[in-house]
Short mmCIF file of C-alpha atoms in Angstrom, two decimals:
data_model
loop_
_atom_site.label_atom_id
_atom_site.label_comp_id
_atom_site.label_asym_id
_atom_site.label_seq_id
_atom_site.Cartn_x
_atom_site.Cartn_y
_atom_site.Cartn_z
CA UNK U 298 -24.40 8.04 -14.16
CA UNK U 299 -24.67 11.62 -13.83
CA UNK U 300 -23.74 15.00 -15.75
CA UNK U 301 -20.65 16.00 -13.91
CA UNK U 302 -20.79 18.99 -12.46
CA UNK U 303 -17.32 19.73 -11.41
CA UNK U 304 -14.67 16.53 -11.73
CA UNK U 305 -15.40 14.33 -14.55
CA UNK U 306 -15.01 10.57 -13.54
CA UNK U 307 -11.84 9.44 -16.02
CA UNK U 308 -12.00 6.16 -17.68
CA UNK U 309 -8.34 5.61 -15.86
CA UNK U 310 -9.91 5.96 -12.32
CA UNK U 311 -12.66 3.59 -13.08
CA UNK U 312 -9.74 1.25 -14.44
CA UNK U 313 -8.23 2.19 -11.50
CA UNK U 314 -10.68 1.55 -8.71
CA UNK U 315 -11.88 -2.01 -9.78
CA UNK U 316 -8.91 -3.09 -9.75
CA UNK U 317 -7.79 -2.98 -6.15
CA UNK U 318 -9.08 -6.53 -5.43
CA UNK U 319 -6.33 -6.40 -2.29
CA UNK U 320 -7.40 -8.75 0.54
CA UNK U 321 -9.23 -10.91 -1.58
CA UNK U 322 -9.39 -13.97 -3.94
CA UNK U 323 -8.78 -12.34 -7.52
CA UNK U 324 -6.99 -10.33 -9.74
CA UNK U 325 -8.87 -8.03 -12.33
CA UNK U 326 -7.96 -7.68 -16.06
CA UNK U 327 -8.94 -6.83 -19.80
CA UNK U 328 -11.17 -4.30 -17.74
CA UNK U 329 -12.94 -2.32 -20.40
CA UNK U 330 -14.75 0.78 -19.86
CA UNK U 331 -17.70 2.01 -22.34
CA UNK U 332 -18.71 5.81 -20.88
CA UNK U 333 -19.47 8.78 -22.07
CA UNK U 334 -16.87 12.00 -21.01
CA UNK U 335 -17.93 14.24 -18.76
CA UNK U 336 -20.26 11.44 -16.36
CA UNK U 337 -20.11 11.89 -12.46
CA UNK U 338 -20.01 8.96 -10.14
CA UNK U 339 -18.55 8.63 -6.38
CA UNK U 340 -15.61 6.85 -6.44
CA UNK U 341 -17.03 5.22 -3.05
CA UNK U 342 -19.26 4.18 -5.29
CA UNK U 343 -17.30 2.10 -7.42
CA UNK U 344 -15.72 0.58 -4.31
CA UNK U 345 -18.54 -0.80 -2.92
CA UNK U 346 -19.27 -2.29 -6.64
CA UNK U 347 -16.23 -3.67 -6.53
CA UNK U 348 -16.42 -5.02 -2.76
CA UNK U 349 -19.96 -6.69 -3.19
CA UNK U 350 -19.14 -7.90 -6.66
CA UNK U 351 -15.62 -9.80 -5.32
CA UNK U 352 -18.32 -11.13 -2.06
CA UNK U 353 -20.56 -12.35 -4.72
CA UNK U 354 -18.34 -14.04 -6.45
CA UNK U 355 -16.46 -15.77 -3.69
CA UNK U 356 -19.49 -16.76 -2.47
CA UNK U 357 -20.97 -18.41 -5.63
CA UNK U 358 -17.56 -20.03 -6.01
CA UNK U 359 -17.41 -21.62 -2.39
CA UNK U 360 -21.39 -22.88 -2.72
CA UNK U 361 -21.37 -24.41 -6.18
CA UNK U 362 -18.53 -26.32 -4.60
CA UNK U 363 -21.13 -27.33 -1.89
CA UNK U 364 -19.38 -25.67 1.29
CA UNK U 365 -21.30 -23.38 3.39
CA UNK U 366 -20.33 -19.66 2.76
CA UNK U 367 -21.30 -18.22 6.19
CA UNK U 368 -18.09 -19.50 8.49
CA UNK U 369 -19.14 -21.03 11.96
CA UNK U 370 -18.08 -19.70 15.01
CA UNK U 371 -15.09 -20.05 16.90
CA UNK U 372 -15.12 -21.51 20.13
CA UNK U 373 -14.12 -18.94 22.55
CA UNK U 374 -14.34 -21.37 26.04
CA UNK U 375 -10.62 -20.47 26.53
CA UNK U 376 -10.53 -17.48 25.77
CA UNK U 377 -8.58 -15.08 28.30
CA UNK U 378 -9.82 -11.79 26.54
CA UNK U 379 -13.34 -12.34 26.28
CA UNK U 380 -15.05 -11.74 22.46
CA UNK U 381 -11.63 -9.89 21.17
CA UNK U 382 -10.32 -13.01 19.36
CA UNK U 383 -13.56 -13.65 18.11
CA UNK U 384 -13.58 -9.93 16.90
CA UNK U 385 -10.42 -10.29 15.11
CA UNK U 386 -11.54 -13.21 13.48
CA UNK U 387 -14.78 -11.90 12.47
CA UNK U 388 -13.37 -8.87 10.88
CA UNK U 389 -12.58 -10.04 7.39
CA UNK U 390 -13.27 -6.31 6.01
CA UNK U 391 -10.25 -4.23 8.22
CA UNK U 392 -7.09 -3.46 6.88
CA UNK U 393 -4.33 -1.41 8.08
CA UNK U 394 -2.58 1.95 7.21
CA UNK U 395 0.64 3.60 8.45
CA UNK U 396 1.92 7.38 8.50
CA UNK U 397 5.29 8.31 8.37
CA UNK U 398 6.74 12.01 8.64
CA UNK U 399 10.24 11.33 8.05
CA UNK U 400 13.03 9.10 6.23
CA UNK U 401 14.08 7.23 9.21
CA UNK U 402 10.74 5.88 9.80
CA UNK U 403 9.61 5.27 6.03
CA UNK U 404 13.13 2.49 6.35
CA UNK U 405 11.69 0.72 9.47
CA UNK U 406 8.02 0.69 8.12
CA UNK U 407 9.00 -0.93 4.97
CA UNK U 408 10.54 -3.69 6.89
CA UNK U 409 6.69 -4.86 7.60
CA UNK U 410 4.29 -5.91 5.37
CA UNK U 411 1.47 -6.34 7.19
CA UNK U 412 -0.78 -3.19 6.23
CA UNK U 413 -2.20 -2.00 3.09
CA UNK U 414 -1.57 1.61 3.03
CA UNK U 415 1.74 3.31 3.54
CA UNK U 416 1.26 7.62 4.08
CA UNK U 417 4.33 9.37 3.41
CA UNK U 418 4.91 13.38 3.96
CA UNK U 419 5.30 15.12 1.24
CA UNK U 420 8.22 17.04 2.81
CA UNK U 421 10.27 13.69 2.39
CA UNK U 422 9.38 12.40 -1.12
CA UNK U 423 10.30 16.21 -2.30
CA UNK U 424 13.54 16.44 -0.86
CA UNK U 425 14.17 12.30 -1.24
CA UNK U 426 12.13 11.45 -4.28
CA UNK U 427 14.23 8.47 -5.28
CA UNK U 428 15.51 6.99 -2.24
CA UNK U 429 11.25 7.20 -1.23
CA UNK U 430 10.79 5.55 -4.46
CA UNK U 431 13.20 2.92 -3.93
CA UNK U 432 11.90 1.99 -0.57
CA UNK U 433 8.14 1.43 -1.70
CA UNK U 434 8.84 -0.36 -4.64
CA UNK U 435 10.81 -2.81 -2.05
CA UNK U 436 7.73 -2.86 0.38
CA UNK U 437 5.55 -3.54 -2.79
CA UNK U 438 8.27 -6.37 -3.85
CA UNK U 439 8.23 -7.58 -0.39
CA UNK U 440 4.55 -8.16 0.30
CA UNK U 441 2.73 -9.28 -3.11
CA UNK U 442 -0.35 -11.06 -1.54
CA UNK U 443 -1.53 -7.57 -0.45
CA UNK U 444 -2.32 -4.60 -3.08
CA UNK U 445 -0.09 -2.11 -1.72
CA UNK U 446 -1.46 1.89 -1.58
CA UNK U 447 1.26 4.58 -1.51
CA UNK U 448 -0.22 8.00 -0.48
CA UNK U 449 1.55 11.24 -0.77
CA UNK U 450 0.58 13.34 2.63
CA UNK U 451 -0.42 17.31 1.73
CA UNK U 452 1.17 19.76 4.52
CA UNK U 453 -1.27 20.33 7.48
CA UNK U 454 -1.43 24.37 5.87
CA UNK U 455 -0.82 25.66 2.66
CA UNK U 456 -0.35 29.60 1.82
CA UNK U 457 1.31 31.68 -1.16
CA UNK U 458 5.11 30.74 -0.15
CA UNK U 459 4.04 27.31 -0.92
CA UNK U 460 3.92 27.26 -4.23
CA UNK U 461 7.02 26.53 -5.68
CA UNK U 462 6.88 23.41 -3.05
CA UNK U 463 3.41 22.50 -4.90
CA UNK U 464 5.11 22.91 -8.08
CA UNK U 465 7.96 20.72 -7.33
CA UNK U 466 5.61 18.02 -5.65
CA UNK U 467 3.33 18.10 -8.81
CA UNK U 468 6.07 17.18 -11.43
CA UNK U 469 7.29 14.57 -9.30
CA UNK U 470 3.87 13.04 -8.58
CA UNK U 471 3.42 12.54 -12.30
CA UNK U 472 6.78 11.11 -12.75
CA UNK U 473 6.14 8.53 -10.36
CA UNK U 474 2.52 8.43 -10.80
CA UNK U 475 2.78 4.36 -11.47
CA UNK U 476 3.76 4.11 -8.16
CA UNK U 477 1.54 6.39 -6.00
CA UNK U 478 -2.48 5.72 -5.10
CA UNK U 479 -3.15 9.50 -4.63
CA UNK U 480 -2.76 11.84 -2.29
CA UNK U 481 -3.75 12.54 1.47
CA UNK U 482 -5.25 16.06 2.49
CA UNK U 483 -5.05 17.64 6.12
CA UNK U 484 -7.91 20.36 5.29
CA UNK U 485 -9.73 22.63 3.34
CA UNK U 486 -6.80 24.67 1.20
CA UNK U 487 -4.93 21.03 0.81
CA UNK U 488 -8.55 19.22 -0.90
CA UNK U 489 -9.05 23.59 -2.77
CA UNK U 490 -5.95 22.84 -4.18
CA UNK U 491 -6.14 19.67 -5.43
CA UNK U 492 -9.60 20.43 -7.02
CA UNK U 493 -8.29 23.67 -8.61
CA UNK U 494 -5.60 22.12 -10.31
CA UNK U 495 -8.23 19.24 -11.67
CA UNK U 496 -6.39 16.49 -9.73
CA UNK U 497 -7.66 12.71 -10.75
CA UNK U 498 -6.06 10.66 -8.53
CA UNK U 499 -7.66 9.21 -5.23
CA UNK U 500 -8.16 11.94 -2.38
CA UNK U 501 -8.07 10.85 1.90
CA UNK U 502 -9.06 13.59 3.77
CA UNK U 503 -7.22 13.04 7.13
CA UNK U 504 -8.93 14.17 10.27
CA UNK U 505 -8.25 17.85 9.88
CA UNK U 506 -10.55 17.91 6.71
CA UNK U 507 -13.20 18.03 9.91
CA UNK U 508 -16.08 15.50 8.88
CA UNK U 509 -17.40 15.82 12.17
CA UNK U 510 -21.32 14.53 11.19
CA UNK U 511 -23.49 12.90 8.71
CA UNK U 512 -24.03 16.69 7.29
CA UNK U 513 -20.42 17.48 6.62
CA UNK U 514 -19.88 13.56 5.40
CA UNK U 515 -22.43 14.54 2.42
CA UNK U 516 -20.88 17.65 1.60
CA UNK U 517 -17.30 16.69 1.39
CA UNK U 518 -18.30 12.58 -0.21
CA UNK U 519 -18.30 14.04 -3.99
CA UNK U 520 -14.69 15.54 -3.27
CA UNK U 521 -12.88 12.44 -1.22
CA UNK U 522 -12.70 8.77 -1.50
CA UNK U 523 -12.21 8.14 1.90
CA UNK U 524 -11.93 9.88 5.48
CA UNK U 525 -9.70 9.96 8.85
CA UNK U 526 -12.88 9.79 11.66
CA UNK U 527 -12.59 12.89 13.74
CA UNK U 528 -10.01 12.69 17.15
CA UNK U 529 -12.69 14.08 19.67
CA UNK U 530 -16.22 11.97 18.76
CA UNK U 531 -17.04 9.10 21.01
CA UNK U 532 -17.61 5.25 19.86
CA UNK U 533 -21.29 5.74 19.33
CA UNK U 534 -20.61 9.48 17.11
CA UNK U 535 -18.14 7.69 15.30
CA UNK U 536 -20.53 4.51 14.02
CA UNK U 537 -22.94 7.34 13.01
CA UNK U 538 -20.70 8.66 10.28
CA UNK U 539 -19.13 5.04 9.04
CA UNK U 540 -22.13 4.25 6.74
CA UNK U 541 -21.11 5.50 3.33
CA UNK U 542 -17.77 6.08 2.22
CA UNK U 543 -13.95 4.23 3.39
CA UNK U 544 -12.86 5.63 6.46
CA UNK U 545 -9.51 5.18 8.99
CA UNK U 546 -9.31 5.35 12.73
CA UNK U 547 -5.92 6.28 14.56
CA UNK U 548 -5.37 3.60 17.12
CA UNK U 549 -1.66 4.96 17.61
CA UNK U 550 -0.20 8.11 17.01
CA UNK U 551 0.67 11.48 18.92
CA UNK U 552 -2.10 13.95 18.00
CA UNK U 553 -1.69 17.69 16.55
CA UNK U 554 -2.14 19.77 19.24
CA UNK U 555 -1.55 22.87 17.38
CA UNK U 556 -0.10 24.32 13.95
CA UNK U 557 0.98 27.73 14.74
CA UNK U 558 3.19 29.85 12.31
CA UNK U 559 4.82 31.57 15.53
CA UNK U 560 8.26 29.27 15.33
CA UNK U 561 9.22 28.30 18.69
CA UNK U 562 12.55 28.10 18.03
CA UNK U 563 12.90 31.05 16.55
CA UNK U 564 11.10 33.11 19.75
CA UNK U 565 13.23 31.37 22.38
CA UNK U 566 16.61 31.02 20.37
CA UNK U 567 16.99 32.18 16.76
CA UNK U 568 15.82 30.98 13.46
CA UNK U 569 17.30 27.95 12.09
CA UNK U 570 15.97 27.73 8.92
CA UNK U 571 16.16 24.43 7.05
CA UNK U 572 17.34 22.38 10.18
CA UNK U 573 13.71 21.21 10.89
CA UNK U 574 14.71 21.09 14.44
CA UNK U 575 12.40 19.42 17.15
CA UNK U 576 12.24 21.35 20.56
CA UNK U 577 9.98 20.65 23.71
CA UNK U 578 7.82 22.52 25.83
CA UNK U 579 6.85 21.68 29.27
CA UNK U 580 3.83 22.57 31.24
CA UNK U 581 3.13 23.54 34.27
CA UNK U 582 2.50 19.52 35.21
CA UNK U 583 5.99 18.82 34.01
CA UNK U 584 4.24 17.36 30.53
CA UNK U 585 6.70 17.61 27.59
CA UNK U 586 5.48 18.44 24.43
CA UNK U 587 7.35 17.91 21.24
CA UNK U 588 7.37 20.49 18.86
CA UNK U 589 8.44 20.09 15.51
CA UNK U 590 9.43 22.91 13.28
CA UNK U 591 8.38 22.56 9.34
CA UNK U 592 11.32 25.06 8.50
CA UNK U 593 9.88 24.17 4.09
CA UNK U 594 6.27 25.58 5.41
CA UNK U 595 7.17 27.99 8.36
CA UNK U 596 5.64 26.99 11.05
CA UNK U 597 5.43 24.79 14.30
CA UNK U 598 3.29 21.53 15.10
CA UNK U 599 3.13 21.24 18.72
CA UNK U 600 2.02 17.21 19.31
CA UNK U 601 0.67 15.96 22.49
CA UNK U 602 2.72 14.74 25.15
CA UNK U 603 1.76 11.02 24.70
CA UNK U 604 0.38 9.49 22.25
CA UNK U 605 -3.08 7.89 21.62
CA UNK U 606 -3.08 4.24 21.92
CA UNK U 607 -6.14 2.02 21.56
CA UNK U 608 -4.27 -1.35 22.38
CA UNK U 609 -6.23 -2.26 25.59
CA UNK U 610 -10.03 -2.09 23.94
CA UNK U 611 -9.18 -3.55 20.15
CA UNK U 612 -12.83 -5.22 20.26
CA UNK U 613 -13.89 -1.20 19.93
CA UNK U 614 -12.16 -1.01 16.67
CA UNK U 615 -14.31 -3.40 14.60
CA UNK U 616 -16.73 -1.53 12.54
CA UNK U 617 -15.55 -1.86 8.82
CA UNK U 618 -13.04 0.84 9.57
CA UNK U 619 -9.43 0.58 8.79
CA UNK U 620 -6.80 1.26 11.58
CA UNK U 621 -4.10 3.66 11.32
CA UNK U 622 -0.68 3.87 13.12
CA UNK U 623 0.56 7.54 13.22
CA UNK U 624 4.57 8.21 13.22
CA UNK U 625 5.73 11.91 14.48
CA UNK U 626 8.77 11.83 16.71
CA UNK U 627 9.53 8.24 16.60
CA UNK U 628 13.04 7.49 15.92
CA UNK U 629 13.51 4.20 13.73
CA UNK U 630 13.95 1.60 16.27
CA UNK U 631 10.87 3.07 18.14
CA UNK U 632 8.98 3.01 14.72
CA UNK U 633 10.02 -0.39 14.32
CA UNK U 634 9.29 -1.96 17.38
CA UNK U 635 5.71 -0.06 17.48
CA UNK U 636 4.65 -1.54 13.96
CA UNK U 637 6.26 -5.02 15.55
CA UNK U 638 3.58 -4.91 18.81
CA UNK U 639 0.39 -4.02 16.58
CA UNK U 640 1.37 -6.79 14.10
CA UNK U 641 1.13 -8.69 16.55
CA UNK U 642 -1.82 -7.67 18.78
CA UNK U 643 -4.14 -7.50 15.47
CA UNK U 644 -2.55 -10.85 14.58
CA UNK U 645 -4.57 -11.73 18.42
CA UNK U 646 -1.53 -12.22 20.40
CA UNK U 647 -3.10 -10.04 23.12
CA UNK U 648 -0.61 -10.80 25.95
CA UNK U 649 1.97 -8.49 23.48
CA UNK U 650 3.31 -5.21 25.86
CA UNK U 651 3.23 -2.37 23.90
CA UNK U 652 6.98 -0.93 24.09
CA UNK U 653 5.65 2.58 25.71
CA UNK U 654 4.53 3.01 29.31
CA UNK U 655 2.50 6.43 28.93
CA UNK U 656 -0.43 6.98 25.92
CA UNK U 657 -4.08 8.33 26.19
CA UNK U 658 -7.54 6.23 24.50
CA UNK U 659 -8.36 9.89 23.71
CA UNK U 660 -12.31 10.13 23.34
CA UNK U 661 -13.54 6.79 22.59
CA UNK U 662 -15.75 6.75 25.57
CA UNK U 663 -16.26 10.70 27.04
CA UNK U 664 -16.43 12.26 23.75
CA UNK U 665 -16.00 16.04 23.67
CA UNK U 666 -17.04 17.31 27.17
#
């Protein structure tokens, strides 16, 4: 252990962190915790204790019973999609996370039960607290072989009008603090405010908190628990930054194009403030762009005109990194029958068709050019 400088590790988040044992064999209990106040340590940290002590343990059970731990392989002779099954097999260490941005989709995601992690904007549980609470304390009913992690999602800016927002979202994140993991940040001002106000909960920076290379990934890893890897690296930039701490990768979603405070709406019409309105803007391709207006935040998120879908090369996803489906426009039934196709493609069914016709596999191979 070390002084801490800034954040003093609580004995509640060391409680906290060795006991998410989801995905695995155990439970944890009667954890006791013998520190001194004021000690530093990463909370990646403690995660990998916790990871290599449950793979210890599992493995000493399985060989005092005299069975091999190491599993053999699979035989892959028939095989249409050749090493992907095997690569979903093999992957005992990936989980999946899911992002929702309004009501309508939180009620079709909890309908699944498949991933670990459930993102939900912070715009929603404010205005809905209790019918947001409701729904993931069904999810978590629904789906008790998996530890589930509810994250509260930070807007993508944050300025002075904000603040009686923050205030609101504060008070209700420690009246329902039983029920949510911690909180996701989309940059800089989200993680400044969160540190100001001595937050102790878990922090994801999402790809906007730009951890672009090994240099950034040190000087953001005593802030965040885990990362969103960059949109624009390529396969090979990506594996250089998924060494140390937990880390996502979008395989679905419609990407942020832009976050302007220049309202759309408001220059072509007139404001409509409060309606969070969606409008569209088409380029000079015919390319529709969906732009949604965050009338709580004033401003505009302009989101690509297809999404990013990384159904056709899954064996690229299989580095220790979590996958993460992204909801922005969806309407329910879209939401739902998205979340339906990737349960089943990661299941291995890879002869699934994804229920959209247009997407992009973004920069996986051409990086930024």
């Amino acid at each position: 252990m070390q002084p801490a400088q800034k954040q003093p590790l609580s004995t509640e988040n060391i409680v906290r962190q060795l006991q998410k044992l989801g995905g695995t064999s155990f439970n944890a209990g009667g954890i006791e915790v013998n520190s001194d106040e004021d000690i530093f340590y990463p909370i990646g940290g403690i995660n990998d204790l916790r990871r290599s002590a449950a793979e210890a343990l599992e493995r000493k059970i399985i060989e005092d019973n005299g069975f091999p731990f190491e599993r053999e392989a699979v035989n892959k002779e028939c095989h249409v999609h050749d090493g992907q099954e095997a690569a979903l097999e093999e992957k005992t260490d990936c989980f999946c996370a899911v992002s929702v941005r309004t009501l309508e989709q939180l009620g079709a995601a909890v309908k699944f039960v498949f991933y670990k992690r459930l993102y939900i904007d912070a715009d929603i549980f404010v205005s809905n607290p209790q019918s947001v609470s409701n729904l993931c304390i069904a999810l978590r009913s629904a789906g008790k072989s998996v530890e589930r992690e509810f994250f509260i999602s930070l807007p993508y800016v944050i300025r002075r009008k904000d603040e009686a927002f923050l205030a609101r979202l504060k008070e209700l994140m420690e009246e329902y603090s039983e029920l949510f993991s911690g909180i996701q940040v989309r940059g800089l001002d989200g993680l400044g405010y969160l540190l100001e106000n001595k937050y102790e909960g878990v922090i994801y920076a999402d790809a906007g908190l730009y951890i672009w290379n090994k240099r950034a990934l040190s000087e953001l890893k005593p802030y965040i628990d885990g990362f969103c890897i960059p949109y624009e690296l390529k396969l090979s930039e990506q594996r250089s930054i998924c060494a140390e701490l937990e880390r996502e990768k979008v395989i679905y979603g419609r990407l942020p194009m832009m976050i302007t405070a220049n309202c759309v709406i408001n220059t072509v019409f007139n404001c409509m403030k409060g309606q969070n309105k969606t409008a569209f803007l088409t380029d000079r391709y015919g390319k529709v762009f969906p732009v949604v207006s965050e009338c709580t935040h004033c401003m505009n998120i302009i989101y690509n005109s297809v999404p990013v879908s990384l159904h056709t090369k899954p064996d690229r996803l299989y580095d220790r990194t979590d996958f993460r489906i992204d909801f922005t426009v969806e309407s329910a039934s879209d939401t739902e029958s998205i979340l339906k196709y990737f349960m089943m493609l990661l299941k291995g069914d890879f002869f699934a068709v994804p229920p959209y016709q247009e997407y992009t596999t973004g920069h996986d191979r051409r990086g930024v050019e």
